[in-house]
PDB file of C-alpha atoms and ligand atoms in Angstrom:
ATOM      1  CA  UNK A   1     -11.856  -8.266  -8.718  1.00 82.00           C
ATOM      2  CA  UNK A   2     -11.176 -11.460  -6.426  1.00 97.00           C
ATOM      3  CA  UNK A   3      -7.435 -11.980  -5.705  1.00 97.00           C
ATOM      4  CA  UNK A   4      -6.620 -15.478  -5.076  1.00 98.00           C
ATOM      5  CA  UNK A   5      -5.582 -16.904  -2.103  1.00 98.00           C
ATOM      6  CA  UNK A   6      -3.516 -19.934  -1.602  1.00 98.00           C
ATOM      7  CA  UNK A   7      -3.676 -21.132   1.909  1.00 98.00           C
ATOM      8  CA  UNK A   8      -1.467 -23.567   3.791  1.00 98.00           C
ATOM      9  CA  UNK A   9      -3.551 -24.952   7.123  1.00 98.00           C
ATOM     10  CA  UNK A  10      -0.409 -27.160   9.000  1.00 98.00           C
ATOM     11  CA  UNK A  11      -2.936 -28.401  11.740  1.00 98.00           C
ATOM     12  CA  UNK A  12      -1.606 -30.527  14.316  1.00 98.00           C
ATOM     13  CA  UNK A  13       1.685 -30.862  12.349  1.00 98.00           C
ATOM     14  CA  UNK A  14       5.538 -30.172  12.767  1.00 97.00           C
ATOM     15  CA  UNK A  15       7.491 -29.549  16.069  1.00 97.00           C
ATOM     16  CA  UNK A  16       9.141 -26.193  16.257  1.00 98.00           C
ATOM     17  CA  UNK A  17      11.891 -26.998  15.074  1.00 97.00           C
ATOM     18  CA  UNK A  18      10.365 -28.694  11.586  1.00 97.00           C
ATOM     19  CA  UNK A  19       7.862 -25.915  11.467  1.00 97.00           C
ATOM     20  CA  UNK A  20      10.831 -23.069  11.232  1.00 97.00           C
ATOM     21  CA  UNK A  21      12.604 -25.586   9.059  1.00 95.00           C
ATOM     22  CA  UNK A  22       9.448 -25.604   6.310  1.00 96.00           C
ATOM     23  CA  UNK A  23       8.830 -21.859   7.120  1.00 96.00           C
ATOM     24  CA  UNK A  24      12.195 -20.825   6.255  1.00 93.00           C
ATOM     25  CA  UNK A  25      11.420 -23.135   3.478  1.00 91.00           C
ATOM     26  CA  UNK A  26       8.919 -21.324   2.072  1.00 89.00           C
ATOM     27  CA  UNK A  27      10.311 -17.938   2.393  1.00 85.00           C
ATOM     28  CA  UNK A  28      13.699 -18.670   0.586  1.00 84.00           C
ATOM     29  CA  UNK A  29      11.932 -20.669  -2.342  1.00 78.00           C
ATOM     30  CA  UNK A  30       8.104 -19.249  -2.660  1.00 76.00           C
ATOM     31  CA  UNK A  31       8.157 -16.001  -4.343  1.00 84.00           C
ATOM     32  CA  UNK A  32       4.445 -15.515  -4.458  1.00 92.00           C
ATOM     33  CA  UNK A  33       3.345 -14.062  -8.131  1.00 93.00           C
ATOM     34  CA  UNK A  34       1.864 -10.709  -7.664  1.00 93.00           C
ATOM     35  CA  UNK A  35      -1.468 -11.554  -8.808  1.00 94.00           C
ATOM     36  CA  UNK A  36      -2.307 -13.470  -5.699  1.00 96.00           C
ATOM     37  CA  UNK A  37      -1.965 -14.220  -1.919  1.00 97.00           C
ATOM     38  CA  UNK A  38      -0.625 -16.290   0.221  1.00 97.00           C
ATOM     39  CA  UNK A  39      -0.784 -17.610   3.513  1.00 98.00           C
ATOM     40  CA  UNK A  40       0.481 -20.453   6.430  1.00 98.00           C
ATOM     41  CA  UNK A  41      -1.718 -21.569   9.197  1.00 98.00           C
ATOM     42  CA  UNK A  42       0.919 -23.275  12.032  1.00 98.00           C
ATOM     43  CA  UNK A  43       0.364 -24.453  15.102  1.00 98.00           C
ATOM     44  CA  UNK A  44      -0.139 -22.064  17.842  1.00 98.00           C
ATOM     45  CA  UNK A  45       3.816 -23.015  19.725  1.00 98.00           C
ATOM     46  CA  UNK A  46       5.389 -21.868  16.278  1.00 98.00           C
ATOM     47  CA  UNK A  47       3.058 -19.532  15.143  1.00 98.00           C
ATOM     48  CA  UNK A  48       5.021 -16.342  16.885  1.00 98.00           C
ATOM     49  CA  UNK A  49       8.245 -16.887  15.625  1.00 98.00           C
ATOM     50  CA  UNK A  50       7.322 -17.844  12.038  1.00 97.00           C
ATOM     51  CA  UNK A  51       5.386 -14.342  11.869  1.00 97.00           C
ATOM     52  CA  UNK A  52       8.280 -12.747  12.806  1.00 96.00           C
ATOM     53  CA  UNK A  53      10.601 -14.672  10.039  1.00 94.00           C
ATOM     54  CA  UNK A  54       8.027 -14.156   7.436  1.00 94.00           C
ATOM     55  CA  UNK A  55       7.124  -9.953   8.279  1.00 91.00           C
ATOM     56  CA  UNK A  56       9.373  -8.729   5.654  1.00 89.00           C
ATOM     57  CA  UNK A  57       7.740 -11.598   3.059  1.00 92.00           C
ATOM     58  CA  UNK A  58       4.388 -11.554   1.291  1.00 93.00           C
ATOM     59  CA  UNK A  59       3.264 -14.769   3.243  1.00 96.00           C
ATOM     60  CA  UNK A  60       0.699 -13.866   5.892  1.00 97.00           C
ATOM     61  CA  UNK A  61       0.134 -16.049   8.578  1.00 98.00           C
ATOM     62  CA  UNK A  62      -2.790 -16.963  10.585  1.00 98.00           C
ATOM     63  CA  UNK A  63      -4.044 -18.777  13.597  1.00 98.00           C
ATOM     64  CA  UNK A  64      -6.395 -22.186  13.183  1.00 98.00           C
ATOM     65  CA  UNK A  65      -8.747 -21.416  15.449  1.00 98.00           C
ATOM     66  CA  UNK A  66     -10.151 -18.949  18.427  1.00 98.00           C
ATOM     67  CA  UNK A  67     -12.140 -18.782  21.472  1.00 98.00           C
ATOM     68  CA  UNK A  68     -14.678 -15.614  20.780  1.00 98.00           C
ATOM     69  CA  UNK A  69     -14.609 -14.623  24.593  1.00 98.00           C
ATOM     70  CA  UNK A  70     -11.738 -12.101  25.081  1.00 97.00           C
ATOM     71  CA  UNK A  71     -10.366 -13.405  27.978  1.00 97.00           C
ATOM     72  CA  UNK A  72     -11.025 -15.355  30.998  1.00 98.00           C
ATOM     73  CA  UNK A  73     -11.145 -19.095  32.249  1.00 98.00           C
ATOM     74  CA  UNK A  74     -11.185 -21.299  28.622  1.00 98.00           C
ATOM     75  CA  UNK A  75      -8.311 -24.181  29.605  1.00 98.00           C
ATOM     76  CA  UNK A  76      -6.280 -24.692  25.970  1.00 96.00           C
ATOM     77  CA  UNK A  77      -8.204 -21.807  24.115  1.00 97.00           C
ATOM     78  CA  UNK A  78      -7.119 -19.021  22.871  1.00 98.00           C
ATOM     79  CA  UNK A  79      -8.041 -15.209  21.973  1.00 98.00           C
ATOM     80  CA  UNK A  80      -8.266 -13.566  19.296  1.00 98.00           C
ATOM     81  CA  UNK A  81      -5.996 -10.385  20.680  1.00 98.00           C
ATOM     82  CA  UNK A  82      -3.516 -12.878  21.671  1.00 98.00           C
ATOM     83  CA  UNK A  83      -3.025 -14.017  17.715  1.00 98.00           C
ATOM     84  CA  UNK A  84      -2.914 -10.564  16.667  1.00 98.00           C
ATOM     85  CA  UNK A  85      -0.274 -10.034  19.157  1.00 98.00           C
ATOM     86  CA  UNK A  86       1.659 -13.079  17.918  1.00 98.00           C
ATOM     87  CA  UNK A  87       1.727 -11.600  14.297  1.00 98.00           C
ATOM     88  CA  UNK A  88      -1.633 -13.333  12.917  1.00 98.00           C
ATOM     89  CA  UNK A  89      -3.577 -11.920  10.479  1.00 98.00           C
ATOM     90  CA  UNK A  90      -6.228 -14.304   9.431  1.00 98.00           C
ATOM     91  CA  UNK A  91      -7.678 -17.152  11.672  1.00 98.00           C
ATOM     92  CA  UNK A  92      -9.456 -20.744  10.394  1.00 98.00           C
ATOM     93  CA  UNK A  93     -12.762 -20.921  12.391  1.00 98.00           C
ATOM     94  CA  UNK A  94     -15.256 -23.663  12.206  1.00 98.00           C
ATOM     95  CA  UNK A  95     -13.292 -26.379  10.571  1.00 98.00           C
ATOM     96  CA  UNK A  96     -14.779 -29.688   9.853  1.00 97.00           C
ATOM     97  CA  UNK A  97     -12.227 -30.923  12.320  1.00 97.00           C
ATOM     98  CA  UNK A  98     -13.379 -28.792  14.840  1.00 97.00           C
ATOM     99  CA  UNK A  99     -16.904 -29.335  14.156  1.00 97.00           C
ATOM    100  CA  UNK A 100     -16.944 -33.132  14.319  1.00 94.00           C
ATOM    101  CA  UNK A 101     -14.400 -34.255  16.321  1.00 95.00           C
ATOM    102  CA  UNK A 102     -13.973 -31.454  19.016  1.00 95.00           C
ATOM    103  CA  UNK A 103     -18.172 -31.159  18.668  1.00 96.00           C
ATOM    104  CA  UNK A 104     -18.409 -27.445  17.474  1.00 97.00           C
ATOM    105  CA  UNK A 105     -21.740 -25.912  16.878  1.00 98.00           C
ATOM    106  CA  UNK A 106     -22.693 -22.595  13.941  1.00 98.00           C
ATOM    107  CA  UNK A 107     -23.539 -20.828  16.898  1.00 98.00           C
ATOM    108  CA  UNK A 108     -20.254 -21.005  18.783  1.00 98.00           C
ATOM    109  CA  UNK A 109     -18.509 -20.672  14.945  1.00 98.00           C
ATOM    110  CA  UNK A 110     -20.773 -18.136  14.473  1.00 98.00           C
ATOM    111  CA  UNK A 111     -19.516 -15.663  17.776  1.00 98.00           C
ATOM    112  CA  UNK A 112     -15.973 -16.555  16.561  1.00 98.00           C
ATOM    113  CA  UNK A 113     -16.536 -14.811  13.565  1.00 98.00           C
ATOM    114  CA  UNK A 114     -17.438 -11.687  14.733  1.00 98.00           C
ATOM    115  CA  UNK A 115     -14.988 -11.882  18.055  1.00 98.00           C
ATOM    116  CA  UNK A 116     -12.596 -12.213  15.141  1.00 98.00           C
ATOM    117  CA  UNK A 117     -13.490  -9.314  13.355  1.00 98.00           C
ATOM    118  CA  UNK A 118     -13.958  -7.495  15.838  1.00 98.00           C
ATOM    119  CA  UNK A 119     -10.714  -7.637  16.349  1.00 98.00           C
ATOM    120  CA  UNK A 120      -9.895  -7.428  12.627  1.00 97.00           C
ATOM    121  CA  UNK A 121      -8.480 -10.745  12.406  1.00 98.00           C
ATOM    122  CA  UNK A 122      -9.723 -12.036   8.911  1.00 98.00           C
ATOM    123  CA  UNK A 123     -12.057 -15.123   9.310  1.00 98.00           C
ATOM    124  CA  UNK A 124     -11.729 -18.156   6.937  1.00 98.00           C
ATOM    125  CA  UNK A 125     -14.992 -19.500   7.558  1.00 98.00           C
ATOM    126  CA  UNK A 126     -15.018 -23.200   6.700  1.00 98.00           C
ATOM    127  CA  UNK A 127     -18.388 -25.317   5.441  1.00 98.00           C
ATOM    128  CA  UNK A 128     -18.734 -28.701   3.927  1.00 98.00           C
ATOM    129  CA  UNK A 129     -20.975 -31.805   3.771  1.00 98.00           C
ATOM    130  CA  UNK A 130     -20.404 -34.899   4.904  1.00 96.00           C
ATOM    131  CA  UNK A 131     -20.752 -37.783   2.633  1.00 95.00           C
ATOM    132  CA  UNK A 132     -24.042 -39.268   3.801  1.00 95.00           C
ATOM    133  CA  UNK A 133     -25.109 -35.462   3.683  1.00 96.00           C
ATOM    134  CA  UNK A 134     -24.035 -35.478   0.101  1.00 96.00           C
ATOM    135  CA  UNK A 135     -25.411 -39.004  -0.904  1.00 94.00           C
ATOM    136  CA  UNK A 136     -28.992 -37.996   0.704  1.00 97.00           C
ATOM    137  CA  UNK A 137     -28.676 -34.771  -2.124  1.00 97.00           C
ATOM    138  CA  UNK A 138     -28.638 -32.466   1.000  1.00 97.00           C
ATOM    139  CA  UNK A 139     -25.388 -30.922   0.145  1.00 98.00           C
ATOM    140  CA  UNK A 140     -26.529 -26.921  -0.702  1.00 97.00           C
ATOM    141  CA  UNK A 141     -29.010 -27.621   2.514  1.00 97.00           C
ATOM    142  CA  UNK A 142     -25.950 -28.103   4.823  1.00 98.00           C
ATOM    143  CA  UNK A 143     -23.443 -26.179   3.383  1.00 98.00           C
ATOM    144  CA  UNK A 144     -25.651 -22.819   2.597  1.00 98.00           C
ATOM    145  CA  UNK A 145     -27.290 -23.344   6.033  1.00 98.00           C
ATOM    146  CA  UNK A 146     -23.884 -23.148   7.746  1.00 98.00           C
ATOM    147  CA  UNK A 147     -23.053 -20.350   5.675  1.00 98.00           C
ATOM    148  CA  UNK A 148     -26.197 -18.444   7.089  1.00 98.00           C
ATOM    149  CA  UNK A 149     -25.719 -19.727  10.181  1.00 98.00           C
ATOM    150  CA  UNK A 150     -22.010 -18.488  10.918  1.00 98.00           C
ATOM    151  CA  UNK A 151     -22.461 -15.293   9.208  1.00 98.00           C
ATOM    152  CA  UNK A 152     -25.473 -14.641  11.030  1.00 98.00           C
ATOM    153  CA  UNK A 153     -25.636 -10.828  12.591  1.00 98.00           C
ATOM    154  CA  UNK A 154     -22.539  -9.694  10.628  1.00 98.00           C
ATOM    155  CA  UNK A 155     -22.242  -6.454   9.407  1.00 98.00           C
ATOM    156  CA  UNK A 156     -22.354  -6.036   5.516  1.00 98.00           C
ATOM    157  CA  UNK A 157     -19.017  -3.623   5.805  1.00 98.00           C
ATOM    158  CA  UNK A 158     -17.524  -6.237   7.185  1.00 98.00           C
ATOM    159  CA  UNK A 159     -17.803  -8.984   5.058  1.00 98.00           C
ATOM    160  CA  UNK A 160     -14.641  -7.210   3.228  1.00 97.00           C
ATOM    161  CA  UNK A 161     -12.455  -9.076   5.526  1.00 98.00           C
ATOM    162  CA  UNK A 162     -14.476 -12.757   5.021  1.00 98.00           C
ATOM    163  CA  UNK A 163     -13.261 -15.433   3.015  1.00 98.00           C
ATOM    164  CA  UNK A 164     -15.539 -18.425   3.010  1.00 98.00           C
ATOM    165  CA  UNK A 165     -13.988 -22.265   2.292  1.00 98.00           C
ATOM    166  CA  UNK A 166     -15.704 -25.039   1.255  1.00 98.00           C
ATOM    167  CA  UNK A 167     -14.431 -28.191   2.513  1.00 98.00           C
ATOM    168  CA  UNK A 168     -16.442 -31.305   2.035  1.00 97.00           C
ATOM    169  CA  UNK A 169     -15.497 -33.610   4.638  1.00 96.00           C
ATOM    170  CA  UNK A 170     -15.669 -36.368   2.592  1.00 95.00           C
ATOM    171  CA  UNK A 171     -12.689 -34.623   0.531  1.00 92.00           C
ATOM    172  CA  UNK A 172     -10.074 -34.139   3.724  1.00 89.00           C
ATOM    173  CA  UNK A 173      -6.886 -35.685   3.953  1.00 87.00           C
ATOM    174  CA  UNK A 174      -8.439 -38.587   1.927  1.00 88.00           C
ATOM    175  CA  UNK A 175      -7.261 -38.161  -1.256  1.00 85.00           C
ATOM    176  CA  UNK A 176     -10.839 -37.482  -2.430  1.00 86.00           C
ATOM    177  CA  UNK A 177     -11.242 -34.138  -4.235  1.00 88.00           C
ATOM    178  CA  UNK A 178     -14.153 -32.754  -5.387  1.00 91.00           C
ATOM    179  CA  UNK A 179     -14.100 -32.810  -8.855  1.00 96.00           C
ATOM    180  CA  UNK A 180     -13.935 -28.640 -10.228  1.00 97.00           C
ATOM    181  CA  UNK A 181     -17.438 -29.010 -11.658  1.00 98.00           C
ATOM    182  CA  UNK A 182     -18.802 -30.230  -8.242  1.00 97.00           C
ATOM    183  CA  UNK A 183     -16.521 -27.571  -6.263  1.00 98.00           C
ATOM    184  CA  UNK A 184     -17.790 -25.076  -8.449  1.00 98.00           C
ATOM    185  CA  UNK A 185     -21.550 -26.087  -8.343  1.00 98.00           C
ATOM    186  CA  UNK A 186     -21.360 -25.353  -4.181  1.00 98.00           C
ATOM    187  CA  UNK A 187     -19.120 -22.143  -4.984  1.00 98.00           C
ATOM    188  CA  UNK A 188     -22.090 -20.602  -6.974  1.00 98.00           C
ATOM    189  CA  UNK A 189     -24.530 -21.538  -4.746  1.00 98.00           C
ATOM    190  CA  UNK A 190     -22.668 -20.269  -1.751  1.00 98.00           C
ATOM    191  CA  UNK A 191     -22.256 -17.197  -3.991  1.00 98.00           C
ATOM    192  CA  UNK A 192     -25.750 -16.937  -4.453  1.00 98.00           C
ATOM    193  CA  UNK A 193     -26.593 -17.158  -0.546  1.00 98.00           C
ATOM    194  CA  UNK A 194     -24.039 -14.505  -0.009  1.00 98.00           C
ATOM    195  CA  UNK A 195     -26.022 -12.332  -2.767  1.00 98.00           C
ATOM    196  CA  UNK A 196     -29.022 -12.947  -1.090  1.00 98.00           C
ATOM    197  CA  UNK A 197     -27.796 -11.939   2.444  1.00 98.00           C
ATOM    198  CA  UNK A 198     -25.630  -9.265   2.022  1.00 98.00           C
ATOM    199  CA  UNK A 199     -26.440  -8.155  -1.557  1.00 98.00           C
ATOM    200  CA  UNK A 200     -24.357  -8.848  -5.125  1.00 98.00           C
ATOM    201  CA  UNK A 201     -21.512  -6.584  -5.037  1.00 98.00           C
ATOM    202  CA  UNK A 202     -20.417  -8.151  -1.803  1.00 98.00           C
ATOM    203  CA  UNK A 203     -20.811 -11.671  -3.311  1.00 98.00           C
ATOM    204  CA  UNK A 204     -19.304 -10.596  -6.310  1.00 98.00           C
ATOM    205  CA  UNK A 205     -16.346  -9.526  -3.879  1.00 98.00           C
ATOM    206  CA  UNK A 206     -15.883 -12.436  -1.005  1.00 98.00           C
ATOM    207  CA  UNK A 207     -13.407 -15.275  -1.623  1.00 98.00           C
ATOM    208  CA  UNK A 208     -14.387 -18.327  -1.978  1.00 98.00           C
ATOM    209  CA  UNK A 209     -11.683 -21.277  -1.156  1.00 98.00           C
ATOM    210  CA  UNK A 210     -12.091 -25.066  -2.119  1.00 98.00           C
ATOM    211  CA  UNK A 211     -10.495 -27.417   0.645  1.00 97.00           C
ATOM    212  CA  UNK A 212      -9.902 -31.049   0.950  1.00 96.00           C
ATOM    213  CA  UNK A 213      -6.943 -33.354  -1.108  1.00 95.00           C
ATOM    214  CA  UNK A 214      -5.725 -30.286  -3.122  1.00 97.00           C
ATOM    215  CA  UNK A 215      -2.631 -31.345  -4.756  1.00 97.00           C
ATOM    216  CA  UNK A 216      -0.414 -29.940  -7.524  1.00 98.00           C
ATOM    217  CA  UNK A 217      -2.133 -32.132  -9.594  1.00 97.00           C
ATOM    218  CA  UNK A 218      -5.611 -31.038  -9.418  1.00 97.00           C
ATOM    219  CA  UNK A 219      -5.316 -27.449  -8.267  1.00 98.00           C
ATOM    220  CA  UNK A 220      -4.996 -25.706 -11.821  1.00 98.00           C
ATOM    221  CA  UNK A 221      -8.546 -27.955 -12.846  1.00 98.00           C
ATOM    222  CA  UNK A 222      -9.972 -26.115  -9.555  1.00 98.00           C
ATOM    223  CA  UNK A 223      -8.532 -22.584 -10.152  1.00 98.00           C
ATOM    224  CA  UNK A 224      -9.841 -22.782 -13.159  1.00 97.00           C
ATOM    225  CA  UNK A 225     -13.279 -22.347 -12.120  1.00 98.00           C
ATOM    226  CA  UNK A 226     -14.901 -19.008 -11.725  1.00 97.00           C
ATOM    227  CA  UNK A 227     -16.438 -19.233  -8.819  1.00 98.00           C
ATOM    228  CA  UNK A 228     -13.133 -21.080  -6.845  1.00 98.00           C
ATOM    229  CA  UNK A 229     -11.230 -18.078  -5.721  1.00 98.00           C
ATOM    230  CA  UNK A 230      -8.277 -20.269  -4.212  1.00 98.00           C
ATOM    231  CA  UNK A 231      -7.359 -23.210  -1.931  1.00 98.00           C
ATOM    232  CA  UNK A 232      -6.969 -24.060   1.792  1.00 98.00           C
ATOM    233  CA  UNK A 233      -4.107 -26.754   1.839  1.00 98.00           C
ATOM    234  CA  UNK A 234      -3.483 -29.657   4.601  1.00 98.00           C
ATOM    235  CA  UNK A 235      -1.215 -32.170   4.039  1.00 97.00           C
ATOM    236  CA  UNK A 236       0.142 -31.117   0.546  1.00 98.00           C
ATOM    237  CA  UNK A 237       1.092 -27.753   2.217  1.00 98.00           C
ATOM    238  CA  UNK A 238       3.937 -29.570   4.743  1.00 97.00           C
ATOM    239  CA  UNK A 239       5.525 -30.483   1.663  1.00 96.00           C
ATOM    240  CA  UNK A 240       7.582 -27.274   0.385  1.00 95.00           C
ATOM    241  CA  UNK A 241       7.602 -28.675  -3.660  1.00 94.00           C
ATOM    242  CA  UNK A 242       3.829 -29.312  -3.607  1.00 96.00           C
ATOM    243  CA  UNK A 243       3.166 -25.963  -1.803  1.00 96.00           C
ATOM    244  CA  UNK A 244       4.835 -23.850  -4.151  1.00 95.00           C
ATOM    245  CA  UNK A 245       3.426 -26.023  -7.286  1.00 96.00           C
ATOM    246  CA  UNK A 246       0.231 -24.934  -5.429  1.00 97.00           C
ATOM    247  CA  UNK A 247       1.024 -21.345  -4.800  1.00 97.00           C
ATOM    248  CA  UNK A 248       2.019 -21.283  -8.706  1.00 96.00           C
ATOM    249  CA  UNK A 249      -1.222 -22.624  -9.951  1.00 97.00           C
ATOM    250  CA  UNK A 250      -2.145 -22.041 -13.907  1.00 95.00           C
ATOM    251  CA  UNK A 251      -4.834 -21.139 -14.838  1.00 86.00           C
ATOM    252  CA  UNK A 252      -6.227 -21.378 -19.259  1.00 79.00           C
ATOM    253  CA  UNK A 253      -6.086 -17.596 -19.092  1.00 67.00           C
ATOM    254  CA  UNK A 254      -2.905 -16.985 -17.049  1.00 53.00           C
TER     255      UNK A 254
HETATM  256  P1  LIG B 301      -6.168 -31.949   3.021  1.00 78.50           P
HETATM  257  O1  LIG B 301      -5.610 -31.027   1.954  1.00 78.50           O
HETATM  258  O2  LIG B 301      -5.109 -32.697   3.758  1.00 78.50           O
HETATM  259  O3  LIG B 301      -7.258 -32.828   2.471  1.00 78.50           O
HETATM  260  O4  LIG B 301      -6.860 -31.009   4.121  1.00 78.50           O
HETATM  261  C1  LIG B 301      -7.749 -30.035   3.711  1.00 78.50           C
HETATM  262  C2  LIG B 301      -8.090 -29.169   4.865  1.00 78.50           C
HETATM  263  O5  LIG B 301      -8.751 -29.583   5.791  1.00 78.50           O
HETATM  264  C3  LIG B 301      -7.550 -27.800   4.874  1.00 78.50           C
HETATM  265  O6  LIG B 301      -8.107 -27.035   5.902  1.00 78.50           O
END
């Protein structure tokens, strides 16, 4: 049985001050049903003290990236031991973002992931098209090759602490979403890869989040496909309302 995870990723977002303002936010006024999870992705200068605020809530937080080395001379990274020391739990790695702007290969995604298990930090592995990818009907190419790619040489044990997002790029922060039928389409057939590489029950098991423009208007149409196992949030999640609309998605059966 999948439990669903709602996901708030702040990115480059909210001073301290702001951040412990919408944290403290959340934790008075998101009760998080008990049929589901929830977690906040701030930026690195916050994420410490929000971890501590939020230890005695349900709300996990996680870093938004990691450098897989452990330690050593990486200017502006950071490693995964030093999240887990700040309180993180879970850590965004590969994120369109990341991969086009700051030029991020599967490969160096790829060693995250398992630098982040390793030092059992759960991985939200993040795929998506772009929209020339999508237009030229390459879409399961891409998005199942990156899956392949940044899963590649990891253990089938530990693919209990993987959650997989699909973001299509085309679908971030521009009020684009993916409509559930094609978010659900690319769930399946990320489902399917995950069958074929580490075998059905552990398909049947991993998460699989939709990203990009998810709103309180359009999350219950997403939730409400099988294969979409919850949502990773950006700008609707540094809004508390639209967060907890989000965290309190409906689904036809309950
Ligand atoms: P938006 O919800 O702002 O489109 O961002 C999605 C995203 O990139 C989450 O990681």
């Amino acid at each position: 049985m999948r439990r669903p995870l709602i996901a708030g990723n702040w990115k480059m977002n909210l001073g301290h001050a702001d951040a412990l303002r919408l944290a403290d936010g959340i934790f008075a006024g998101i009760d998080v049903p008990p049929d589901r999870d929830c977690a906040i992705f701030p930026p690195f200068t916050s994420l410490q003290a929000i971890a501590e605020k939020l230890r005695s809530s349900p709300i996990k937080v996680g870093g938004q990236n990691c450098h897989p080395d452990a330690e050593g001379a990486f200017t502006g990274e950071i490693a995964c031991s030093m999240l887990k020391a700040a309180g993180a739990s879970m850590v965004i790695l590969g994120h369109s973002e990341r991969r086009h702007l700051l030029g991020e290969t599967d490969a160096f995604v790829n060693r995250k992931v398992k630098a982040a298990l390793a030092a059992r930090l759960k991985p939200i592995l993040c795929v998506g098209e772009t929209l020339a990818e999508r237009d030229a009907g390459r879409t399961a190419d891409v998005v199942l090759g990156q899956v392949r790619r940044g899963l590649d040489g990891v253990a089938t044990d530990a693919m209990r602490d993987v959650v997989l997002a699909y973001e299509p790029v085309w679908a971030i922060g521009t009020g684009k979403t993916a409509t559930p039928a094609q978010a659900q389409d690319v769930h399946a057939a990320i489902r399917g890869e995950l069958a074929l590489l580490f075998g059905k029950p552990v398909a049947e098991d991993t998460l699989i989040l939709y990203g990009g423009s998810v709103k309180p208007s359009n999350v219950d149409g997403l939730m409400a496909m099988p294969d979409v196992d919850g949502a990773l949030v950006g700008g609707a999640s540094l809004d508390e309302a639209d967060f907890h609309r989000i965290v309190w998605f409906e689904t036809p059966e309950g």
